Amino acid sequence: MLEQLLIFTRGGLVLWSSCRALGNALKGSPIDALIRSCLLEERSADSSFSHESYTLKWAFHNELGLVFVAVYQRILHLLYVDDLLSAVRREFSEIYDPKRISYDDFDEMFRQLQKEAEARAEEMKKLKQLGRALPVQTKKGGAGQRALTGVQGNGAKKGTGGGAAKDDSDGDMGSGRLLSNGVDNGTKGINKSRVASMGKENGAPDTGAFDVNKLKMRSKTGKKGDGEKKSAPTKGEPKKAVKKNRVWDDKPVEESKLDFTDEKGDERMEREVVVVRGESMMDKEEVISSESEGEEEDEVEGAKPEAKKKGWFSSMFKSIAGNSSLEKANLEPALKALKDRLMTKNVAEEIAEKLCESVATSLEGKKLGSFTRVSSTVQTAMEEALLRILTPKRSIDILRDVHASKEQGRPYVVVFVGVNGVGKSTNLAKVAYWLLQHDVSVMLAACDTFRSGAVEQLRTHARRLQIPIFEKGYEKDPAIVAKEAIQEAARNKSDVVLVDTAGRMQDNEPLMRALSKLINLNNPDLVLFVGEALVGNDAVDQLSKFNQKLADLSTVATARLIDGILLTKFDTIDDKVGAALSMVYISGAPVMFVGCGQSYTDLKKLNVKSIVKTLLK
């Protein structure tokens, strides 16, 4: 049963609903979730959307700016929904008037359209069942069996005719065997006859058959022979000199010879701490976008003389589009070029394809104005879509959240998660340095009790930044270590606790279970996924599986997922910035930090406009 069918404009004005009398009968506001999670996130190319116990399907009328949404229970498989949506779209567009806001007269039309769609679905269902039942009846009936054997007999005769051209006696014997097999074994006999006839055409089975065992023996002997040939000349040659182990003296080795620790290490550390006290790039104004704008203007100015050479008439006829509606066939060349361009910028193939499908859905049926190219229209639509995706949907002002937690008398907890070797500990230290510059007291929690040297690495960062660190060594439960660190920070009045965790692959079940336990037990304010800007398709797999595991292994009703993204090694990718788009699209979480170097100051914000221009350049 269809729960609701809603018609509204892209501006949000509800024009007609099938259940106005019942009010808001749908639990959990599934239509609001569809708009927030799918339509605004450029996922409108998907076939359906599930929210709690509902499934939603939709259709657009881009020329009129209308959205048609059908809602039904997820356990039901209604086959007529797509047909009903297209019929409602067609009929409603005929009576639509931008000045009208009430369409009560559409109720009777909708009921009629629904009955017709249900009748068509039932008819299709019966036809499918009839089509499945027909082969079963022919197998049971005698006439069907006789017809089948007749066909097999003809097939066998054809097979014997082909074989008799070369060997009459073998062909006759083969035909007798194949005919009997065809009657006894059903359709398998036809395949056997074909195989046999092919064998006859190629020669006798004994002489022309392909013997696999002989091939194996040949390969083995061939390999052996090659090995003997290679080893033969090396017998006379002298052996290569192998590096010998170091010969130690009889005297015992003094410990001082093996200790390479700098005696003046503490003084050097103090000097380093003074050196790194520069301004973090997080607080500096980004100037990349203005430079890119200037480059684009130069390119446009440089391209103008070439356009003039082509002639006025040729450029006019190429650019003119009149008032024709955009069809999917018109959009495909421009979208294919755009998809290839996105993939060269390191955007995952799946994400690039979905984006292009979403843009095509939003443009299909729209009318082009005069002197407007399809390619420029598609480019503009894609730019708007990318801006919507990359722009954060919520506040990412960590400093404000830190002060809010401080007023509540508790520390602000940030957990850094991610796969191995992406730079979690290094970028955790960068975030700590940035917070210190804003007079925020920070404590580090060494919860990577798995990797050797992880605690020492974090201890070095804490010593350089002169901030406290909470550690319990190795082979401890990271969830308990994090809990004790938060309690210690509350006692010492620390404002922020930065929790370092072990790197883990998204398919490592025990480590993912330990991470889920850490997050559920301590309920951090922010879960940051640290990912490399170098990854392409793997970014989708990493983030989707991290979120999936955290949801599946959660012990609470509302599972905590990834809240934000920290992109590392951003200075090594040139214009291959597609990983940022892939990660944001697949998770819905914003990019909060970008790591772009080796020092503590090399941390900055993501410039959305610059990223979009780089992707489409």
PDB file of N, CA and C in Angstrom, residues 518-608:
ATOM      1  N   LEU A 518      36.069   1.745  22.113  1.00  0.00           N
ATOM      2  CA  LEU A 518      36.644   3.012  22.605  1.00  0.00           C
ATOM      3  C   LEU A 518      35.668   4.172  22.400  1.00  0.00           C
ATOM      4  N   ILE A 519      35.039   4.220  21.218  1.00  0.00           N
ATOM      5  CA  ILE A 519      34.134   5.335  20.920  1.00  0.00           C
ATOM      6  C   ILE A 519      32.848   5.231  21.740  1.00  0.00           C
ATOM      7  N   ASN A 520      32.297   4.012  21.869  1.00  0.00           N
ATOM      8  CA  ASN A 520      31.047   3.843  22.614  1.00  0.00           C
ATOM      9  C   ASN A 520      31.235   4.070  24.104  1.00  0.00           C
ATOM     10  N   LEU A 521      32.387   3.684  24.631  1.00  0.00           N
ATOM     11  CA  LEU A 521      32.626   3.819  26.070  1.00  0.00           C
ATOM     12  C   LEU A 521      32.881   5.267  26.478  1.00  0.00           C
ATOM     13  N   ASN A 522      33.600   6.016  25.637  1.00  0.00           N
ATOM     14  CA  ASN A 522      34.018   7.369  26.028  1.00  0.00           C
ATOM     15  C   ASN A 522      33.174   8.471  25.399  1.00  0.00           C
ATOM     16  N   ASN A 523      32.390   8.160  24.367  1.00  0.00           N
ATOM     17  CA  ASN A 523      31.509   9.130  23.717  1.00  0.00           C
ATOM     18  C   ASN A 523      32.231  10.451  23.436  1.00  0.00           C
ATOM     19  N   PRO A 524      33.223  10.439  22.543  1.00  0.00           N
ATOM     20  CA  PRO A 524      33.994  11.668  22.275  1.00  0.00           C
ATOM     21  C   PRO A 524      33.140  12.728  21.583  1.00  0.00           C
ATOM     22  N   ASP A 525      33.578  13.972  21.682  1.00  0.00           N
ATOM     23  CA  ASP A 525      32.865  15.077  21.030  1.00  0.00           C
ATOM     24  C   ASP A 525      33.095  15.082  19.526  1.00  0.00           C
ATOM     25  N   LEU A 526      34.242  14.575  19.080  1.00  0.00           N
ATOM     26  CA  LEU A 526      34.574  14.612  17.659  1.00  0.00           C
ATOM     27  C   LEU A 526      35.371  13.364  17.294  1.00  0.00           C
ATOM     28  N   VAL A 527      34.914  12.662  16.244  1.00  0.00           N
ATOM     29  CA  VAL A 527      35.653  11.520  15.699  1.00  0.00           C
ATOM     30  C   VAL A 527      36.203  11.948  14.341  1.00  0.00           C
ATOM     31  N   LEU A 528      37.523  12.110  14.268  1.00  0.00           N
ATOM     32  CA  LEU A 528      38.187  12.575  13.045  1.00  0.00           C
ATOM     33  C   LEU A 528      38.792  11.397  12.295  1.00  0.00           C
ATOM     34  N   PHE A 529      38.408  11.256  11.035  1.00  0.00           N
ATOM     35  CA  PHE A 529      39.029  10.240  10.183  1.00  0.00           C
ATOM     36  C   PHE A 529      40.211  10.885   9.464  1.00  0.00           C
ATOM     37  N   VAL A 530      41.392  10.319   9.662  1.00  0.00           N
ATOM     38  CA  VAL A 530      42.611  10.828   9.036  1.00  0.00           C
ATOM     39  C   VAL A 530      42.878   9.995   7.788  1.00  0.00           C
ATOM     40  N   GLY A 531      42.841  10.655   6.638  1.00  0.00           N
ATOM     41  CA  GLY A 531      43.045   9.947   5.371  1.00  0.00           C
ATOM     42  C   GLY A 531      44.017  10.675   4.471  1.00  0.00           C
ATOM     43  N   GLU A 532      44.668   9.912   3.606  1.00  0.00           N
ATOM     44  CA  GLU A 532      45.633  10.486   2.672  1.00  0.00           C
ATOM     45  C   GLU A 532      44.919  11.132   1.493  1.00  0.00           C
ATOM     46  N   ALA A 533      45.479  12.235   1.031  1.00  0.00           N
ATOM     47  CA  ALA A 533      44.954  12.874  -0.176  1.00  0.00           C
ATOM     48  C   ALA A 533      45.424  12.147  -1.439  1.00  0.00           C
ATOM     49  N   LEU A 534      46.283  11.129  -1.281  1.00  0.00           N
ATOM     50  CA  LEU A 534      46.825  10.413  -2.437  1.00  0.00           C
ATOM     51  C   LEU A 534      45.893   9.312  -2.920  1.00  0.00           C
ATOM     52  N   VAL A 535      44.969   8.864  -2.078  1.00  0.00           N
ATOM     53  CA  VAL A 535      44.147   7.713  -2.447  1.00  0.00           C
ATOM     54  C   VAL A 535      43.079   8.122  -3.449  1.00  0.00           C
ATOM     55  N   GLY A 536      42.648   7.153  -4.247  1.00  0.00           N
ATOM     56  CA  GLY A 536      41.584   7.401  -5.232  1.00  0.00           C
ATOM     57  C   GLY A 536      40.354   6.595  -4.897  1.00  0.00           C
ATOM     58  N   ASN A 537      40.211   5.433  -5.555  1.00  0.00           N
ATOM     59  CA  ASN A 537      39.055   4.575  -5.314  1.00  0.00           C
ATOM     60  C   ASN A 537      39.056   3.986  -3.904  1.00  0.00           C
ATOM     61  N   ASP A 538      40.231   3.844  -3.296  1.00  0.00           N
ATOM     62  CA  ASP A 538      40.301   3.237  -1.965  1.00  0.00           C
ATOM     63  C   ASP A 538      39.674   4.128  -0.895  1.00  0.00           C
ATOM     64  N   ALA A 539      39.569   5.433  -1.162  1.00  0.00           N
ATOM     65  CA  ALA A 539      38.948   6.333  -0.188  1.00  0.00           C
ATOM     66  C   ALA A 539      37.504   5.943   0.076  1.00  0.00           C
ATOM     67  N   VAL A 540      36.791   5.540  -0.977  1.00  0.00           N
ATOM     68  CA  VAL A 540      35.394   5.123  -0.827  1.00  0.00           C
ATOM     69  C   VAL A 540      35.309   3.880   0.038  1.00  0.00           C
ATOM     70  N   ASP A 541      36.197   2.914  -0.219  1.00  0.00           N
ATOM     71  CA  ASP A 541      36.175   1.659   0.535  1.00  0.00           C
ATOM     72  C   ASP A 541      36.527   1.897   2.000  1.00  0.00           C
ATOM     73  N   GLN A 542      37.540   2.720   2.260  1.00  0.00           N
ATOM     74  CA  GLN A 542      37.961   2.977   3.638  1.00  0.00           C
ATOM     75  C   GLN A 542      36.844   3.607   4.461  1.00  0.00           C
ATOM     76  N   LEU A 543      36.312   4.722   3.975  1.00  0.00           N
ATOM     77  CA  LEU A 543      35.327   5.459   4.766  1.00  0.00           C
ATOM     78  C   LEU A 543      34.007   4.701   4.897  1.00  0.00           C
ATOM     79  N   SER A 544      33.547   4.091   3.825  1.00  0.00           N
ATOM     80  CA  SER A 544      32.273   3.371   3.901  1.00  0.00           C
ATOM     81  C   SER A 544      32.368   2.191   4.856  1.00  0.00           C
ATOM     82  N   LYS A 545      33.503   1.470   4.828  1.00  0.00           N
ATOM     83  CA  LYS A 545      33.643   0.324   5.729  1.00  0.00           C
ATOM     84  C   LYS A 545      33.896   0.749   7.171  1.00  0.00           C
ATOM     85  N   PHE A 546      34.607   1.856   7.391  1.00  0.00           N
ATOM     86  CA  PHE A 546      34.770   2.369   8.750  1.00  0.00           C
ATOM     87  C   PHE A 546      33.412   2.718   9.342  1.00  0.00           C
ATOM     88  N   ASN A 547      32.606   3.453   8.586  1.00  0.00           N
ATOM     89  CA  ASN A 547      31.272   3.819   9.075  1.00  0.00           C
ATOM     90  C   ASN A 547      30.396   2.590   9.275  1.00  0.00           C
ATOM     91  N   GLN A 548      30.489   1.632   8.349  1.00  0.00           N
ATOM     92  CA  GLN A 548      29.670   0.421   8.450  1.00  0.00           C
ATOM     93  C   GLN A 548      30.038  -0.386   9.682  1.00  0.00           C
ATOM     94  N   LYS A 549      31.340  -0.534   9.937  1.00  0.00           N
ATOM     95  CA  LYS A 549      31.790  -1.300  11.106  1.00  0.00           C
ATOM     96  C   LYS A 549      31.406  -0.604  12.404  1.00  0.00           C
ATOM     97  N   LEU A 550      31.566   0.715  12.450  1.00  0.00           N
ATOM     98  CA  LEU A 550      31.189   1.446  13.664  1.00  0.00           C
ATOM     99  C   LEU A 550      29.690   1.321  13.936  1.00  0.00           C
ATOM    100  N   ALA A 551      28.887   1.285  12.866  1.00  0.00           N
ATOM    101  CA  ALA A 551      27.439   1.139  13.044  1.00  0.00           C
ATOM    102  C   ALA A 551      27.077  -0.286  13.461  1.00  0.00           C
ATOM    103  N   ASP A 552      27.716  -1.283  12.829  1.00  0.00           N
ATOM    104  CA  ASP A 552      27.372  -2.678  13.130  1.00  0.00           C
ATOM    105  C   ASP A 552      27.826  -3.096  14.522  1.00  0.00           C
ATOM    106  N   LEU A 553      28.989  -2.614  14.951  1.00  0.00           N
ATOM    107  CA  LEU A 553      29.559  -3.038  16.229  1.00  0.00           C
ATOM    108  C   LEU A 553      29.150  -2.147  17.393  1.00  0.00           C
ATOM    109  N   SER A 554      28.309  -1.165  17.141  1.00  0.00           N
ATOM    110  CA  SER A 554      27.898  -0.248  18.202  1.00  0.00           C
ATOM    111  C   SER A 554      26.972  -0.956  19.189  1.00  0.00           C
ATOM    112  N   THR A 555      27.132  -0.633  20.458  1.00  0.00           N
ATOM    113  CA  THR A 555      26.291  -1.222  21.506  1.00  0.00           C
ATOM    114  C   THR A 555      25.163  -0.292  21.926  1.00  0.00           C
ATOM    115  N   VAL A 556      25.100   0.881  21.325  1.00  0.00           N
ATOM    116  CA  VAL A 556      24.039   1.836  21.660  1.00  0.00           C
ATOM    117  C   VAL A 556      23.101   1.969  20.467  1.00  0.00           C
ATOM    118  N   ALA A 557      21.917   2.543  20.735  1.00  0.00           N
ATOM    119  CA  ALA A 557      20.895   2.645  19.682  1.00  0.00           C
ATOM    120  C   ALA A 557      21.348   3.570  18.556  1.00  0.00           C
ATOM    121  N   THR A 558      21.863   4.744  18.922  1.00  0.00           N
ATOM    122  CA  THR A 558      22.340   5.715  17.917  1.00  0.00           C
ATOM    123  C   THR A 558      23.853   5.593  17.815  1.00  0.00           C
ATOM    124  N   ALA A 559      24.313   4.922  16.783  1.00  0.00           N
ATOM    125  CA  ALA A 559      25.753   4.667  16.624  1.00  0.00           C
ATOM    126  C   ALA A 559      26.493   5.936  16.255  1.00  0.00           C
ATOM    127  N   ARG A 560      27.712   6.089  16.813  1.00  0.00           N
ATOM    128  CA  ARG A 560      28.578   7.211  16.463  1.00  0.00           C
ATOM    129  C   ARG A 560      29.382   6.859  15.220  1.00  0.00           C
ATOM    130  N   LEU A 561      29.310   7.731  14.231  1.00  0.00           N
ATOM    131  CA  LEU A 561      30.049   7.530  12.993  1.00  0.00           C
ATOM    132  C   LEU A 561      31.130   8.603  12.851  1.00  0.00           C
ATOM    133  N   ILE A 562      31.735   8.678  11.678  1.00  0.00           N
ATOM    134  CA  ILE A 562      32.780   9.674  11.416  1.00  0.00           C
ATOM    135  C   ILE A 562      32.140  11.068  11.412  1.00  0.00           C
ATOM    136  N   ASP A 563      32.718  11.995  12.210  1.00  0.00           N
ATOM    137  CA  ASP A 563      32.188  13.363  12.297  1.00  0.00           C
ATOM    138  C   ASP A 563      32.906  14.333  11.365  1.00  0.00           C
ATOM    139  N   GLY A 564      34.171  14.079  11.090  1.00  0.00           N
ATOM    140  CA  GLY A 564      34.953  14.993  10.258  1.00  0.00           C
ATOM    141  C   GLY A 564      36.146  14.281   9.645  1.00  0.00           C
ATOM    142  N   ILE A 565      36.787  14.953   8.707  1.00  0.00           N
ATOM    143  CA  ILE A 565      37.905  14.361   7.960  1.00  0.00           C
ATOM    144  C   ILE A 565      39.128  15.267   8.069  1.00  0.00           C
ATOM    145  N   LEU A 566      40.291  14.664   8.262  1.00  0.00           N
ATOM    146  CA  LEU A 566      41.564  15.372   8.218  1.00  0.00           C
ATOM    147  C   LEU A 566      42.358  14.786   7.064  1.00  0.00           C
ATOM    148  N   LEU A 567      42.597  15.587   6.041  1.00  0.00           N
ATOM    149  CA  LEU A 567      43.331  15.131   4.848  1.00  0.00           C
ATOM    150  C   LEU A 567      44.819  15.408   5.018  1.00  0.00           C
ATOM    151  N   THR A 568      45.640  14.386   4.876  1.00  0.00           N
ATOM    152  CA  THR A 568      47.085  14.552   5.036  1.00  0.00           C
ATOM    153  C   THR A 568      47.787  14.495   3.678  1.00  0.00           C
ATOM    154  N   LYS A 569      49.063  14.914   3.678  1.00  0.00           N
ATOM    155  CA  LYS A 569      49.934  14.861   2.485  1.00  0.00           C
ATOM    156  C   LYS A 569      49.320  15.625   1.308  1.00  0.00           C
ATOM    157  N   PHE A 570      48.644  16.719   1.607  1.00  0.00           N
ATOM    158  CA  PHE A 570      47.973  17.499   0.575  1.00  0.00           C
ATOM    159  C   PHE A 570      48.969  18.262  -0.294  1.00  0.00           C
ATOM    160  N   ASP A 571      50.196  18.413   0.197  1.00  0.00           N
ATOM    161  CA  ASP A 571      51.213  19.148  -0.551  1.00  0.00           C
ATOM    162  C   ASP A 571      51.893  18.279  -1.605  1.00  0.00           C
ATOM    163  N   THR A 572      51.539  17.000  -1.685  1.00  0.00           N
ATOM    164  CA  THR A 572      52.217  16.085  -2.607  1.00  0.00           C
ATOM    165  C   THR A 572      51.373  15.726  -3.827  1.00  0.00           C
ATOM    166  N   ILE A 573      50.184  16.312  -3.970  1.00  0.00           N
ATOM    167  CA  ILE A 573      49.253  15.817  -4.991  1.00  0.00           C
ATOM    168  C   ILE A 573      49.074  16.763  -6.163  1.00  0.00           C
ATOM    169  N   ASP A 574      49.665  17.950  -6.121  1.00  0.00           N
ATOM    170  CA  ASP A 574      49.522  18.912  -7.208  1.00  0.00           C
ATOM    171  C   ASP A 574      48.042  19.245  -7.405  1.00  0.00           C
ATOM    172  N   ASP A 575      47.446  18.906  -8.556  1.00  0.00           N
ATOM    173  CA  ASP A 575      46.036  19.207  -8.801  1.00  0.00           C
ATOM    174  C   ASP A 575      45.146  17.978  -8.653  1.00  0.00           C
ATOM    175  N   LYS A 576      45.677  16.869  -8.129  1.00  0.00           N
ATOM    176  CA  LYS A 576      44.881  15.650  -7.935  1.00  0.00           C
ATOM    177  C   LYS A 576      44.155  15.715  -6.583  1.00  0.00           C
ATOM    178  N   VAL A 577      43.151  16.587  -6.513  1.00  0.00           N
ATOM    179  CA  VAL A 577      42.473  16.870  -5.245  1.00  0.00           C
ATOM    180  C   VAL A 577      41.172  16.088  -5.108  1.00  0.00           C
ATOM    181  N   GLY A 578      40.978  15.069  -5.933  1.00  0.00           N
ATOM    182  CA  GLY A 578      39.698  14.366  -5.957  1.00  0.00           C
ATOM    183  C   GLY A 578      39.391  13.560  -4.715  1.00  0.00           C
ATOM    184  N   ALA A 579      40.416  13.191  -3.918  1.00  0.00           N
ATOM    185  CA  ALA A 579      40.161  12.403  -2.709  1.00  0.00           C
ATOM    186  C   ALA A 579      39.271  13.163  -1.737  1.00  0.00           C
ATOM    187  N   ALA A 580      39.411  14.482  -1.685  1.00  0.00           N
ATOM    188  CA  ALA A 580      38.562  15.288  -0.800  1.00  0.00           C
ATOM    189  C   ALA A 580      37.096  15.135  -1.182  1.00  0.00           C
ATOM    190  N   LEU A 581      36.815  15.189  -2.476  1.00  0.00           N
ATOM    191  CA  LEU A 581      35.438  15.047  -2.945  1.00  0.00           C
ATOM    192  C   LEU A 581      34.913  13.636  -2.676  1.00  0.00           C
ATOM    193  N   SER A 582      35.717  12.622  -2.953  1.00  0.00           N
ATOM    194  CA  SER A 582      35.282  11.235  -2.747  1.00  0.00           C
ATOM    195  C   SER A 582      34.935  10.985  -1.287  1.00  0.00           C
ATOM    196  N   MET A 583      35.784  11.454  -0.367  1.00  0.00           N
ATOM    197  CA  MET A 583      35.566  11.209   1.054  1.00  0.00           C
ATOM    198  C   MET A 583      34.324  11.934   1.572  1.00  0.00           C
ATOM    199  N   VAL A 584      34.164  13.185   1.161  1.00  0.00           N
ATOM    200  CA  VAL A 584      33.008  13.951   1.633  1.00  0.00           C
ATOM    201  C   VAL A 584      31.727  13.369   1.069  1.00  0.00           C
ATOM    202  N   TYR A 585      31.736  12.960  -0.192  1.00  0.00           N
ATOM    203  CA  TYR A 585      30.522  12.439  -0.822  1.00  0.00           C
ATOM    204  C   TYR A 585      30.082  11.135  -0.178  1.00  0.00           C
ATOM    205  N   ILE A 586      31.023  10.236   0.107  1.00  0.00           N
ATOM    206  CA  ILE A 586      30.666   8.918   0.610  1.00  0.00           C
ATOM    207  C   ILE A 586      30.273   8.943   2.074  1.00  0.00           C
ATOM    208  N   SER A 587      30.811   9.891   2.854  1.00  0.00           N
ATOM    209  CA  SER A 587      30.547   9.916   4.299  1.00  0.00           C
ATOM    210  C   SER A 587      29.595  11.024   4.728  1.00  0.00           C
ATOM    211  N   GLY A 588      29.528  12.107   3.959  1.00  0.00           N
ATOM    212  CA  GLY A 588      28.724  13.251   4.375  1.00  0.00           C
ATOM    213  C   GLY A 588      29.391  14.097   5.437  1.00  0.00           C
ATOM    214  N   ALA A 589      30.613  13.735   5.839  1.00  0.00           N
ATOM    215  CA  ALA A 589      31.350  14.487   6.866  1.00  0.00           C
ATOM    216  C   ALA A 589      32.226  15.550   6.195  1.00  0.00           C
ATOM    217  N   PRO A 590      32.376  16.724   6.811  1.00  0.00           N
ATOM    218  CA  PRO A 590      33.183  17.786   6.185  1.00  0.00           C
ATOM    219  C   PRO A 590      34.671  17.586   6.410  1.00  0.00           C
ATOM    220  N   VAL A 591      35.472  18.186   5.520  1.00  0.00           N
ATOM    221  CA  VAL A 591      36.927  18.220   5.698  1.00  0.00           C
ATOM    222  C   VAL A 591      37.248  19.375   6.646  1.00  0.00           C
ATOM    223  N   MET A 592      37.736  19.057   7.839  1.00  0.00           N
ATOM    224  CA  MET A 592      37.959  20.072   8.874  1.00  0.00           C
ATOM    225  C   MET A 592      39.396  20.583   8.889  1.00  0.00           C
ATOM    226  N   PHE A 593      40.346  19.711   8.537  1.00  0.00           N
ATOM    227  CA  PHE A 593      41.758  20.104   8.510  1.00  0.00           C
ATOM    228  C   PHE A 593      42.417  19.522   7.271  1.00  0.00           C
ATOM    229  N   VAL A 594      43.471  20.208   6.821  1.00  0.00           N
ATOM    230  CA  VAL A 594      44.276  19.735   5.691  1.00  0.00           C
ATOM    231  C   VAL A 594      45.741  19.832   6.092  1.00  0.00           C
ATOM    232  N   GLY A 595      46.413  18.698   6.105  1.00  0.00           N
ATOM    233  CA  GLY A 595      47.842  18.680   6.402  1.00  0.00           C
ATOM    234  C   GLY A 595      48.649  18.881   5.136  1.00  0.00           C
ATOM    235  N   CYS A 596      49.599  19.819   5.178  1.00  0.00           N
ATOM    236  CA  CYS A 596      50.317  20.188   3.941  1.00  0.00           C
ATOM    237  C   CYS A 596      51.814  20.362   4.174  1.00  0.00           C
ATOM    238  N   GLY A 597      52.389  19.575   5.069  1.00  0.00           N
ATOM    239  CA  GLY A 597      53.831  19.685   5.285  1.00  0.00           C
ATOM    240  C   GLY A 597      54.275  18.888   6.492  1.00  0.00           C
ATOM    241  N   GLN A 598      55.555  19.096   6.869  1.00  0.00           N
ATOM    242  CA  GLN A 598      56.161  18.304   7.931  1.00  0.00           C
ATOM    243  C   GLN A 598      56.193  19.026   9.276  1.00  0.00           C
ATOM    244  N   SER A 599      56.082  20.340   9.273  1.00  0.00           N
ATOM    245  CA  SER A 599      56.218  21.082  10.531  1.00  0.00           C
ATOM    246  C   SER A 599      54.854  21.274  11.195  1.00  0.00           C
ATOM    247  N   TYR A 600      54.873  21.748  12.443  1.00  0.00           N
ATOM    248  CA  TYR A 600      53.643  21.918  13.218  1.00  0.00           C
ATOM    249  C   TYR A 600      52.741  23.002  12.634  1.00  0.00           C
ATOM    250  N   THR A 601      53.303  23.920  11.908  1.00  0.00           N
ATOM    251  CA  THR A 601      52.491  25.020  11.363  1.00  0.00           C
ATOM    252  C   THR A 601      51.771  24.629  10.073  1.00  0.00           C
ATOM    253  N   ASP A 602      52.111  23.476   9.501  1.00  0.00           N
ATOM    254  CA  ASP A 602      51.575  23.078   8.190  1.00  0.00           C
ATOM    255  C   ASP A 602      50.213  22.401   8.337  1.00  0.00           C
ATOM    256  N   LEU A 603      49.239  23.161   8.786  1.00  0.00           N
ATOM    257  CA  LEU A 603      47.862  22.696   8.917  1.00  0.00           C
ATOM    258  C   LEU A 603      46.954  23.847   8.518  1.00  0.00           C
ATOM    259  N   LYS A 604      46.032  23.598   7.603  1.00  0.00           N
ATOM    260  CA  LYS A 604      45.183  24.692   7.136  1.00  0.00           C
ATOM    261  C   LYS A 604      43.763  24.208   6.886  1.00  0.00           C
ATOM    262  N   LYS A 605      42.885  25.151   6.588  1.00  0.00           N
ATOM    263  CA  LYS A 605      41.494  24.833   6.262  1.00  0.00           C
ATOM    264  C   LYS A 605      41.378  24.514   4.779  1.00  0.00           C
ATOM    265  N   LEU A 606      40.283  23.827   4.431  1.00  0.00           N
ATOM    266  CA  LEU A 606      40.028  23.494   3.032  1.00  0.00           C
ATOM    267  C   LEU A 606      39.347  24.670   2.346  1.00  0.00           C
ATOM    268  N   ASN A 607      39.947  25.128   1.244  1.00  0.00           N
ATOM    269  CA  ASN A 607      39.346  26.188   0.445  1.00  0.00           C
ATOM    270  C   ASN A 607      38.441  25.537  -0.601  1.00  0.00           C
ATOM    271  N   VAL A 608      37.127  25.576  -0.331  1.00  0.00           N
ATOM    272  CA  VAL A 608      36.167  24.847  -1.164  1.00  0.00           C
ATOM    273  C   VAL A 608      36.157  25.368  -2.597  1.00  0.00           C
TER     274      VAL A 608
END
